[in-house]
XYZ file of C-alpha atoms in Angstrom:
640
model
C 54.878 -3.928 -4.240
C 52.879 -2.649 -1.453
C 49.656 -1.123 -2.062
C 47.561 0.766 -0.257
C 43.621 1.946 -1.130
C 42.142 2.859 -3.978
C 43.713 5.716 -6.718
C 41.288 7.892 -7.854
C 42.204 9.423 -11.550
C 42.080 13.448 -12.004
C 38.514 13.249 -13.972
C 36.627 11.484 -11.428
C 35.332 14.354 -9.355
C 34.227 15.988 -13.573
C 32.099 12.624 -13.645
C 30.794 12.362 -10.542
C 29.422 15.796 -9.774
C 28.411 15.622 -13.299
C 26.786 19.576 -14.405
C 26.746 20.342 -10.222
C 30.795 20.791 -11.079
C 30.338 21.948 -14.680
C 27.354 24.439 -15.027
C 27.190 27.273 -12.636
C 23.908 27.471 -13.005
C 23.376 23.963 -11.311
C 25.826 25.143 -9.057
C 24.375 27.395 -7.322
C 21.154 26.440 -6.966
C 22.618 23.011 -5.220
C 24.737 25.605 -2.289
C 21.366 27.187 -2.642
C 19.698 23.848 -1.524
C 22.120 22.827 0.342
C 21.611 26.105 3.070
C 17.811 25.291 2.887
C 18.461 21.771 4.045
C 20.187 23.483 6.369
C 17.048 25.509 7.556
C 19.129 28.591 6.246
C 16.837 31.972 6.723
C 18.986 34.728 5.376
C 21.570 33.142 2.247
C 23.903 35.681 1.119
C 26.113 35.668 -1.874
C 28.930 37.586 -2.697
C 28.876 37.685 -6.321
C 33.130 37.040 -8.301
C 33.788 40.182 -10.543
C 37.085 39.572 -12.550
C 37.284 43.464 -13.089
C 37.051 43.921 -9.000
C 38.856 40.260 -8.277
C 36.051 39.339 -6.058
C 36.358 36.369 -5.573
C 32.445 34.073 -4.620
C 31.222 33.561 -1.167
C 27.927 31.780 0.083
C 27.203 31.924 4.093
C 23.798 30.989 4.968
C 22.849 31.231 8.964
C 21.793 27.045 9.067
C 22.911 25.107 11.920
C 25.962 24.166 10.599
C 28.074 21.791 11.099
C 30.532 20.044 14.508
C 34.124 19.253 12.841
C 33.411 15.877 13.767
C 29.982 16.522 11.170
C 31.833 18.258 8.992
C 34.499 15.664 8.803
C 32.327 12.763 8.074
C 29.595 15.148 5.714
C 32.249 16.255 3.546
C 34.546 13.109 2.475
C 32.679 10.587 2.297
C 31.977 9.887 -1.522
C 28.028 9.377 -2.332
C 27.135 10.413 0.622
C 23.869 9.143 2.033
C 21.896 11.811 3.092
C 18.065 9.983 3.672
C 19.323 7.726 5.876
C 21.510 10.037 7.866
C 19.748 13.032 7.992
C 16.247 11.349 7.517
C 13.661 13.447 4.193
C 13.218 16.265 6.944
C 15.101 19.542 8.118
C 14.716 19.526 11.045
C 14.886 24.215 12.293
C 17.841 24.982 14.573
C 16.522 24.992 18.657
C 16.718 29.246 17.807
C 13.557 29.009 16.028
C 10.732 28.370 17.934
C 7.297 27.310 16.762
C 8.856 26.194 12.980
C 8.135 23.402 11.328
C 10.252 21.170 9.383
C 11.054 21.654 6.223
C 11.488 19.056 3.391
C 14.975 18.798 2.011
C 16.938 18.408 -0.943
C 19.698 17.103 -0.958
C 19.798 12.769 -1.581
C 23.288 12.315 -2.278
C 25.859 14.763 -0.753
C 26.749 15.934 -4.133
C 25.815 19.192 -3.955
C 28.677 19.946 -1.736
C 30.958 20.022 -4.641
C 29.427 23.286 -6.745
C 31.883 24.850 -4.918
C 34.837 23.085 -7.667
C 33.029 25.340 -9.819
C 34.065 28.822 -8.384
C 37.772 28.238 -8.036
C 40.054 25.144 -6.774
C 40.491 25.339 -3.678
C 37.753 26.774 -1.359
C 37.551 26.777 1.711
C 35.034 25.853 4.237
C 33.749 27.631 7.070
C 30.897 25.807 9.729
C 30.559 26.770 12.973
C 27.431 25.288 16.013
C 27.702 24.986 19.601
C 30.113 27.419 19.979
C 33.232 26.143 17.859
C 33.898 27.040 14.813
C 36.417 25.277 11.834
C 37.793 26.305 8.073
C 39.013 23.673 5.596
C 40.464 23.956 2.335
C 39.417 21.416 0.347
C 41.683 21.411 -2.829
C 41.019 18.742 -5.733
C 43.411 15.478 -5.236
C 46.357 14.002 -7.582
C 45.306 10.659 -6.181
C 42.266 10.796 -4.333
C 39.186 12.971 -5.732
C 39.564 15.795 -3.225
C 41.851 16.185 -0.298
C 40.508 18.347 2.850
C 43.093 20.572 5.614
C 41.706 22.133 8.432
C 43.399 25.685 8.373
C 41.621 27.080 11.623
C 39.785 26.318 14.421
C 37.935 28.538 16.923
C 36.038 28.352 20.195
C 32.963 30.595 21.851
C 32.420 31.523 18.647
C 28.343 32.617 18.980
C 25.748 31.133 16.561
C 25.736 28.661 14.110
C 26.055 28.384 10.064
C 28.531 27.881 7.316
C 29.970 30.012 4.349
C 32.042 28.853 1.175
C 34.398 30.886 -0.143
C 36.034 30.677 -2.990
C 39.771 32.171 -4.176
C 39.839 34.326 -7.158
C 37.027 33.120 -10.116
C 38.140 31.927 -12.753
C 36.135 30.776 -16.001
C 32.358 32.166 -13.999
C 30.470 34.398 -16.526
C 27.383 35.056 -15.104
C 26.536 38.283 -14.036
C 25.045 38.799 -10.552
C 21.593 40.061 -11.966
C 21.394 36.266 -13.866
C 21.887 34.406 -10.896
C 19.186 36.554 -9.006
C 16.778 34.989 -11.605
C 17.758 31.286 -11.360
C 17.116 31.177 -7.496
C 14.825 33.265 -8.147
C 12.091 31.255 -10.867
C 13.475 28.386 -7.860
C 13.322 29.448 -4.413
C 11.190 31.904 -3.717
C 8.226 29.223 -2.147
C 8.904 30.171 0.952
C 8.618 34.365 2.313
C 11.214 33.282 5.233
C 14.200 31.638 3.842
C 15.400 34.488 2.181
C 18.263 35.216 0.221
C 20.122 37.205 -1.430
C 23.519 38.496 -4.079
C 25.871 41.359 -3.383
C 23.423 43.022 -0.972
C 20.187 42.465 -3.268
C 17.487 40.598 -2.279
C 15.707 37.857 -4.585
C 12.753 38.910 -5.629
C 9.800 38.141 -7.923
C 10.724 41.041 -9.830
C 14.449 39.302 -10.060
C 11.975 36.557 -12.856
C 11.473 37.728 -16.357
C 7.977 38.455 -17.256
C 7.709 35.733 -19.619
C 8.329 33.521 -17.090
C 5.940 34.873 -14.606
C 2.070 34.312 -14.753
C 0.295 35.604 -12.834
C -4.206 33.975 -11.474
C -6.500 35.178 -9.560
C -8.948 32.459 -8.294
C -12.498 33.915 -6.701
C -13.200 31.282 -3.906
C -16.750 31.796 -4.023
C -18.361 33.427 -0.356
C -14.293 33.043 0.815
C -12.263 35.121 -1.468
C -9.183 35.106 -3.528
C -6.852 33.083 -3.783
C -4.448 34.952 -5.896
C -1.267 32.356 -7.998
C 2.304 33.021 -8.418
C 3.901 30.681 -11.484
C 6.714 31.116 -11.950
C 8.228 28.667 -15.387
C 11.973 27.691 -14.622
C 12.508 27.841 -18.393
C 13.999 24.096 -18.478
C 12.888 21.696 -16.341
C 16.297 20.861 -13.434
C 16.921 17.301 -13.199
C 14.140 16.550 -10.391
C 11.255 18.020 -9.079
C 12.378 19.089 -5.286
C 12.211 22.830 -5.693
C 8.852 23.036 -7.808
C 5.002 22.053 -7.831
C 2.540 24.092 -5.146
C 3.256 26.115 -1.793
C 0.599 27.760 -0.249
C 1.113 30.568 1.605
C -0.949 32.260 4.138
C -0.243 35.688 5.731
C 3.296 36.168 3.811
C 3.864 32.055 5.793
C 3.941 29.009 4.089
C 1.748 26.330 4.689
C 3.154 22.419 4.848
C 5.901 22.193 2.062
C 5.844 22.448 -1.421
C 5.729 19.587 -3.968
C 2.930 18.241 -7.121
C 0.967 16.000 -4.013
C -1.513 18.040 -2.554
C -2.336 17.721 1.546
C -5.597 15.431 0.681
C -2.744 13.274 -0.580
C -3.781 13.906 -4.244
C -1.298 14.253 -7.413
C -1.974 17.511 -9.321
C 0.762 16.067 -11.618
C 3.107 13.148 -12.540
C 6.539 14.260 -10.914
C 8.144 12.427 -13.553
C 6.490 14.545 -16.418
C 8.898 17.483 -17.499
C 5.596 19.858 -16.668
C 6.746 19.036 -12.984
C 10.456 20.161 -13.364
C 9.737 23.115 -14.488
C 6.786 25.297 -12.934
C 6.769 26.215 -9.787
C 3.360 27.871 -8.133
C 2.696 30.455 -4.961
C -0.541 30.343 -4.147
C -1.688 33.071 -1.730
C -4.725 33.264 0.031
C -4.564 34.717 3.933
C -8.453 33.974 4.393
C -7.290 30.296 4.697
C -6.301 32.093 8.229
C -8.862 30.235 9.585
C -8.137 26.612 8.383
C -4.116 26.131 9.090
C -3.665 24.043 11.975
C -1.912 25.831 14.981
C 1.919 23.702 14.187
C 1.628 25.446 10.021
C 2.172 21.450 8.541
C -1.277 21.907 6.540
C -4.819 23.080 6.633
C -8.028 21.283 8.768
C -9.114 19.022 6.660
C -12.817 20.020 7.359
C -12.755 23.787 6.839
C -15.476 24.921 4.338
C -12.804 27.187 3.191
C -10.292 25.247 3.003
C -12.331 23.167 0.809
C -13.201 25.046 -2.116
C -9.988 27.047 -2.206
C -8.808 23.388 -2.693
C -11.034 22.031 -4.642
C -10.596 26.615 -7.307
C -7.234 25.951 -7.344
C -6.706 22.626 -8.140
C -8.454 23.303 -11.195
C -7.382 26.231 -12.361
C -3.794 25.143 -11.876
C -4.830 21.710 -14.355
C -6.108 24.373 -16.701
C -3.038 26.501 -16.921
C -1.277 23.012 -17.424
C -3.546 21.737 -20.097
C -1.920 24.858 -21.833
C 1.874 22.678 -22.212
C 0.292 19.305 -22.645
C -1.627 19.604 -24.940
C 0.994 17.992 -27.964
C 1.894 15.736 -25.517
C -1.877 14.907 -24.403
C -2.016 14.818 -28.498
C 0.969 12.324 -28.699
C -0.630 10.553 -25.804
C -3.498 9.055 -27.334
C -2.122 8.670 -31.119
C 0.559 6.466 -29.361
C -2.443 4.174 -26.807
C -4.900 3.983 -30.386
C -1.972 2.246 -32.274
C -0.895 0.214 -29.813
C -4.792 -1.108 -29.168
C -5.616 -1.340 -33.178
C -6.128 -4.607 -33.060
C -7.786 -5.010 -30.170
C -10.537 -1.807 -30.755
C -10.908 -3.795 -34.208
C -13.692 -6.318 -32.695
C -15.552 -3.785 -31.061
C -18.724 -2.645 -32.348
C -19.083 1.198 -33.547
C -20.729 1.926 -30.329
C -17.923 0.554 -28.654
C -15.359 1.848 -30.328
C -17.115 5.357 -30.284
C -17.260 4.650 -26.237
C -13.495 3.735 -25.962
C -12.038 6.361 -27.744
C -14.178 8.646 -26.162
C -12.616 7.270 -22.246
C -9.434 7.797 -23.902
C -9.560 11.134 -24.915
C -11.101 12.375 -21.019
C -9.083 10.258 -19.116
C -6.029 11.965 -21.112
C -7.186 15.457 -21.311
C -8.854 15.175 -17.315
C -5.618 13.393 -15.876
C -2.498 15.221 -16.443
C -0.154 13.466 -13.787
C -1.002 9.643 -15.550
C 1.169 8.552 -17.684
C 0.857 7.237 -21.355
C 1.320 3.374 -20.158
C -0.797 3.963 -17.239
C -3.409 5.035 -19.686
C -2.492 2.585 -22.219
C -2.978 -0.432 -19.778
C -6.863 0.921 -18.832
C -7.611 1.307 -22.017
C -6.956 -2.714 -22.685
C -8.828 -3.173 -20.255
C -12.082 -1.277 -21.585
C -11.347 -3.037 -24.495
C -11.955 -6.310 -23.134
C -14.625 -5.528 -21.080
C -16.700 -4.384 -24.172
C -16.653 -7.843 -25.413
C -17.017 -9.601 -22.062
C -20.474 -10.898 -20.789
C -20.170 -9.020 -17.568
C -19.595 -5.363 -19.446
C -19.140 -2.762 -16.860
C -19.546 -4.629 -13.744
C -15.863 -4.443 -12.902
C -16.061 -0.820 -13.644
C -19.404 -0.300 -10.940
C -17.123 -2.479 -8.583
C -13.712 -0.721 -8.784
C -15.816 2.486 -8.603
C -17.409 2.493 -5.818
C -14.414 0.333 -3.601
C -12.547 3.228 -1.480
C -8.957 4.059 -2.360
C -7.396 1.436 0.407
C -9.606 -1.075 -1.071
C -7.772 -0.695 -4.848
C -4.194 -0.216 -2.849
C -5.594 -4.361 -1.566
C -6.672 -5.734 -4.820
C -3.317 -4.278 -6.437
C -1.595 -6.454 -3.562
C -3.419 -8.988 -3.806
C -3.620 -9.210 -7.933
C 0.275 -8.947 -7.509
C 1.000 -11.890 -4.874
C -2.161 -14.239 -6.469
C -3.474 -15.215 -10.176
C -7.590 -14.477 -10.767
C -7.760 -18.338 -10.814
C -5.811 -19.158 -8.443
C -8.142 -17.061 -5.659
C -10.578 -18.307 -6.979
C -9.913 -21.300 -6.271
C -9.473 -20.948 -2.363
C -11.718 -18.146 -1.886
C -14.724 -20.223 -3.785
C -13.553 -23.041 -0.721
C -14.170 -20.927 1.917
C -16.491 -19.544 1.131
C -18.148 -22.953 0.093
C -17.449 -23.476 4.032
C -18.644 -20.143 5.697
C -22.141 -20.351 4.476
C -21.994 -24.377 5.465
C -20.983 -23.086 8.857
C -23.794 -20.304 8.983
C -25.916 -22.888 7.585
C -25.129 -25.870 10.160
C -25.253 -22.945 12.985
C -29.099 -22.457 12.398
C -30.274 -25.200 11.935
C -28.389 -26.977 14.638
C -29.097 -24.104 17.456
C -33.244 -23.851 15.905
C -35.774 -26.006 18.203
C -38.811 -25.253 15.744
C -36.865 -27.403 13.400
C -38.446 -30.403 13.503
C -36.105 -32.925 10.699
C -32.740 -33.315 11.754
C -32.808 -35.702 8.715
C -31.612 -33.049 5.685
C -28.921 -32.249 7.753
C -26.744 -35.697 6.768
C -25.957 -33.938 3.335
C -24.625 -31.468 4.989
C -22.587 -32.892 7.236
C -20.866 -35.054 4.847
C -19.466 -31.851 3.595
C -18.444 -31.033 6.982
C -15.985 -33.751 8.003
C -12.954 -31.574 7.424
C -14.982 -29.870 11.490
C -14.315 -33.519 12.815
C -10.403 -32.761 12.401
C -7.676 -32.890 9.343
C -7.685 -36.605 9.053
C -11.105 -36.895 7.872
C -10.633 -33.989 5.379
C -9.992 -36.577 2.689
C -12.344 -36.401 -0.647
C -12.029 -40.588 -0.743
C -14.721 -40.431 1.928
C -17.886 -41.401 0.552
C -21.675 -41.176 2.297
C -24.231 -43.624 2.155
C -27.975 -43.697 2.267
C -28.739 -46.462 4.179
C -27.361 -49.658 7.153
C -28.353 -52.223 3.999
C -26.647 -49.736 1.425
C -23.773 -49.273 3.604
C -23.269 -53.021 3.759
C -24.324 -53.966 0.119
C -22.026 -50.533 -2.058
C -19.263 -49.617 0.893
C -18.790 -52.701 2.302
C -19.016 -54.408 -1.145
C -21.688 -57.626 -0.483
C -25.080 -57.927 -0.299
C -25.713 -58.533 3.374
C -28.753 -56.826 4.896
C -28.453 -54.981 7.493
C -31.039 -54.476 10.868
C -34.327 -52.694 9.539
C -34.947 -50.964 12.808
C -31.315 -48.957 11.998
C -31.284 -47.951 8.961
C -28.518 -45.240 8.585
C -28.846 -41.632 6.657
C -33.195 -41.408 7.741
C -35.019 -40.600 10.327
C -34.519 -42.973 13.888
C -36.545 -42.567 17.518
C -34.255 -39.638 18.458
C -32.301 -38.266 15.350
C -30.017 -39.639 12.136
C -27.722 -41.389 11.662
C -24.827 -41.048 8.372
C -22.432 -43.108 7.208
C -19.013 -41.852 5.649
C -15.881 -44.528 4.430
C -12.551 -45.205 2.999
C -11.508 -47.587 1.664
C -7.708 -49.462 2.360
C -5.758 -51.254 -0.863
C -4.126 -54.168 -0.443
C -0.279 -55.113 -1.935
C -2.098 -55.508 -5.120
C -3.527 -51.949 -5.272
C -7.100 -53.714 -5.071
C -9.552 -52.877 -2.155
C -9.962 -54.578 0.009
C -12.619 -53.363 2.704
C -12.299 -50.714 5.118
C -9.676 -48.706 5.805
C -11.888 -45.839 8.287
C -15.223 -45.692 9.491
C -16.954 -42.255 9.953
C -20.094 -42.949 11.971
C -22.237 -39.289 12.531
C -25.257 -39.630 14.986
C -26.939 -36.850 14.861
C -29.687 -35.781 17.556
C -32.611 -33.926 17.748
C -32.535 -30.513 19.102
C -32.743 -30.946 22.510
C -31.097 -34.074 23.715
C -28.251 -34.453 25.334
C -25.968 -37.457 25.217
C -25.576 -40.293 27.574
C -24.356 -43.682 27.669
C -27.395 -45.016 26.101
C -25.958 -42.408 22.937
C -23.007 -43.997 23.058
C -23.608 -47.240 23.408
C -26.484 -46.650 20.131
C -23.417 -46.179 17.926
C -21.380 -49.189 19.518
C -23.744 -50.927 18.379
C -23.784 -49.452 14.571
C -20.132 -50.647 14.514
C -20.823 -53.740 16.993
C -23.180 -55.201 13.487
C -21.203 -54.774 11.037
C -17.790 -56.641 12.519
C -20.233 -59.745 13.720
C -20.544 -59.386 9.637
C -17.269 -59.691 9.219
C -17.213 -56.826 7.245
C -14.456 -54.654 9.334
C -10.882 -55.761 9.047
C -8.255 -55.057 12.243
C -6.518 -53.002 11.037
C -10.468 -50.872 10.247
C -10.085 -47.356 12.206
C -13.771 -45.969 13.679
C -14.703 -43.207 14.465
C -18.517 -42.399 15.852
C -19.289 -38.712 16.465
C -22.682 -38.437 18.136
C -24.060 -35.090 18.209
C -26.436 -33.399 20.482
C -28.058 -30.015 22.181
C -25.760 -31.214 25.177
C -23.343 -32.994 26.828
C -23.287 -35.164 30.351
C -20.540 -34.044 31.928
C -19.868 -38.194 33.089
C -20.053 -38.682 28.978
C -17.692 -36.633 28.190
C -14.498 -38.291 27.661
C -13.815 -40.392 24.646
C -15.145 -44.079 24.702
C -12.935 -46.729 23.168
C -13.309 -50.524 22.389
C -10.730 -51.790 21.404
C -7.898 -49.866 19.671
C -9.702 -48.742 16.610
C -12.613 -47.733 17.745
C -13.157 -44.534 19.362
C -17.502 -43.174 20.465
C -16.894 -39.140 20.776
C -19.922 -36.645 22.242
C -19.356 -33.668 20.917
C -22.187 -30.860 21.481
C -23.367 -28.328 18.487
C -21.344 -25.503 19.782
C -18.450 -27.433 19.692
C -19.186 -28.592 16.669
C -20.117 -24.915 14.831
C -17.188 -23.740 17.456
C -14.301 -25.720 16.358
C -15.653 -25.399 12.587
C -15.134 -21.650 13.433
C -10.844 -22.722 14.348
C -10.479 -24.609 11.745
C -11.435 -21.794 9.622
C -9.250 -19.103 11.502
C -11.885 -17.323 12.852
C -12.915 -16.317 9.211
C -17.193 -15.859 9.575
C -16.851 -13.554 12.037
C -14.569 -11.082 10.351
C -16.243 -11.843 6.767
C -19.517 -11.223 8.235
C -20.568 -8.321 6.272
C -18.967 -10.083 3.065
C -21.280 -10.142 -0.236
C -21.683 -13.733 0.091
C -22.697 -14.040 3.514
C -25.769 -11.510 3.691
C -28.784 -13.315 3.214
C -27.673 -16.750 1.297
C -28.199 -19.772 3.006
C -26.756 -22.283 1.584
C -27.749 -23.648 -2.075
C -26.965 -20.212 -2.979
C -31.243 -18.755 -2.192
C -32.498 -16.290 0.510
C -33.407 -17.580 4.163
C -36.577 -18.095 4.515
C -35.088 -17.501 8.896
C -32.943 -15.489 11.096
C -29.390 -16.970 12.130
C -29.664 -18.606 15.255
C -26.438 -15.781 16.006
C -28.096 -13.440 15.166
C -31.172 -13.976 17.442
C -28.456 -14.453 19.928
C -26.753 -11.382 18.988
C -29.744 -9.276 19.468
C -30.952 -10.747 22.313
C -27.949 -9.864 23.972
C -28.148 -5.955 22.700
C-alpha cells in the first residue's frame, strides 16, 4: 500500500497550541496581539452571547493579507514569523509618519486562537483591492483544513476579520474581556480596542490592579506613572514593560530596556511578565526625536526625567521582590559558606554588605549572577592584589567589559598571559631599539648587543629559535661555541667596541647521526655600526673576514650556513643587494629604518595599534622609566 504525507492525531492541535486554544483569556490576548502585529489602529470585538446567539468576531484595520500571504502563513505549522516578517511591524502605506512597532508574534501559533471560540471559524482578509474568505476547520488526518469560501475584487482598504460560528463553552463576559485586554494593551493610545462597541480604557482595569504615581522632575515638570498589574504572569514580557507617552502618543516601543540600553528589570522574572508601566510626560515634547523612535539623549529634561522615573519604578518593584530578594540572599550565603568562612571578620562583613546592596539595588540581576560575583569578591578578599582588579573593572567602559568577557570565553588567563607577555616583551624591545638606533647623541652602542640577542626573530623566522646562543668575544666564540681552545683575532674581538661599531655572534649547534654535537649548523653575525655610518663595500667585506677566519681555523664545516647582517644608518645603493660567498655565506646590508620596520611588520603592526597600552607608556625594555623621549615621538612632534 502506498503511503503519502504524514498523519496527525486529532489531539495534535491541542498539544501544539496549548492554552491558546483551551484558555479564553489567552486566546483573546493572542488575537488582539495579531492585530497589533498587523499594525491595526482600530480593533472591534463582538463578544459571544449564547442568549442572543451572537457569535464571536474580531475585525481590525491592519495591513491585511493577500491570498498568497494567507495561504503561506495559515497553512504552515510553526510559521517562523521572525524570519519571514522580521521583529518590526511596519505601518500600512496610508499611515504616514508612524514608526514601526515591536512585533509580539514569533511562531504563528496565535492564529489557532479562533478555535477557542468555534470550530469551524472563518478568516476574511483584504488588501490591495482583493479580499479572500476561508473556512478553517479541525482536520481528521491533519491538524486543520482550509476551504476557500469567497473571493472579491475592487475592495477598499485593508484589514482582517476572524468570525466564529455560534459560541460553545465561552462563559467569560464582555466586561471581563475588556479587563484582560486593558491590562495588556493600553500602552499605545493609537491602538484602540473596543468590545461590543465599548472602548477599552483604564476604567476597565480593576482598581486593585491599577496604581498611579506622580514623579516630580525638578525644573521640568511632573511625570505621571500608571502601573497596571496583570495579576498573574504571562508567558512572555511582550505585553509589558515601560511605555513612554508624550501628548497622547507613544515614544518608541514599550519594554524593560530603556532607550539608553539600561535594563530596568530582568525579563525572566515574574514581575517583568506582570506589570505594564505607562509614563505620561508631556513636558518632554521638545526632547522627542522627529521620528518619535526615542528621546534626544543629550536633552537635560530627558536625562533628569529618565533618572527620576527609573528610580521610582525600581522603588515600586522592590515592594514585590522583597521575599524573593531575601530568599536570594540566603541562597548565596549558604552556597558560599565555605569560601566566606576563610575571610577575616571585617572581610565577612564587607562581603555581606556587598551581597545585600547588589540584591537590593539591582533587581534585574539573577541569583546565579550575584553568586558568581560574590564568589569572585570572596576570592579577592583572600588574594594579594585585593581589589585592584575591581578598580580596573570599574574604570572600564561597557564596551571593554564585553570584549573582556569574549576574551575570557576564548582564552584562559594563563594562556592569555603567556601570549601577552611575549607580545609585551617584543613591543617594548622595538621601542628601545627604535630609540637607541636613531639617537645621534648615543656614544656607545655595545649595550645594543643584548637587545639584538633577543631580536634575532626580526631577521626572519628561521632565526627565531632558543637554540641560538650569543658569545662575548671572538676568542670566547672559538672556545665555547666551537668547542676548541684556538685563539681568535685580537684586533677584532666579538661583542665589544670596534672602531665603528660592535659585533655579535649567534650560533646553533649541528648534530651527527648519534645525536652528538658536531660543529655549527647555523651562524648569524650581527655587526652594528655607529649612528651615521653608511654601509658600503668596506663594511660588508669586514663581515666576510670574520667568516674567513673561522673557516681558516676549520671551525665551520661545509654544511654550516652563515648569514652576516651589517646594520648602519644608511646603505650604499650599490651595496643594497646581498653578497654571497659560495652557497653557504650571505652578507646582507640593512639600515636601522629597515630593521625597525621589519620588526613592526613581524609583530603585525601592533606597535602603533597598542601605542596607548599602559606597558607602552614611558617604560623602557627593563621596565624603568625612559630618560629621554623616543625618537618616533620626536619625529611625530616635528611633523606637527
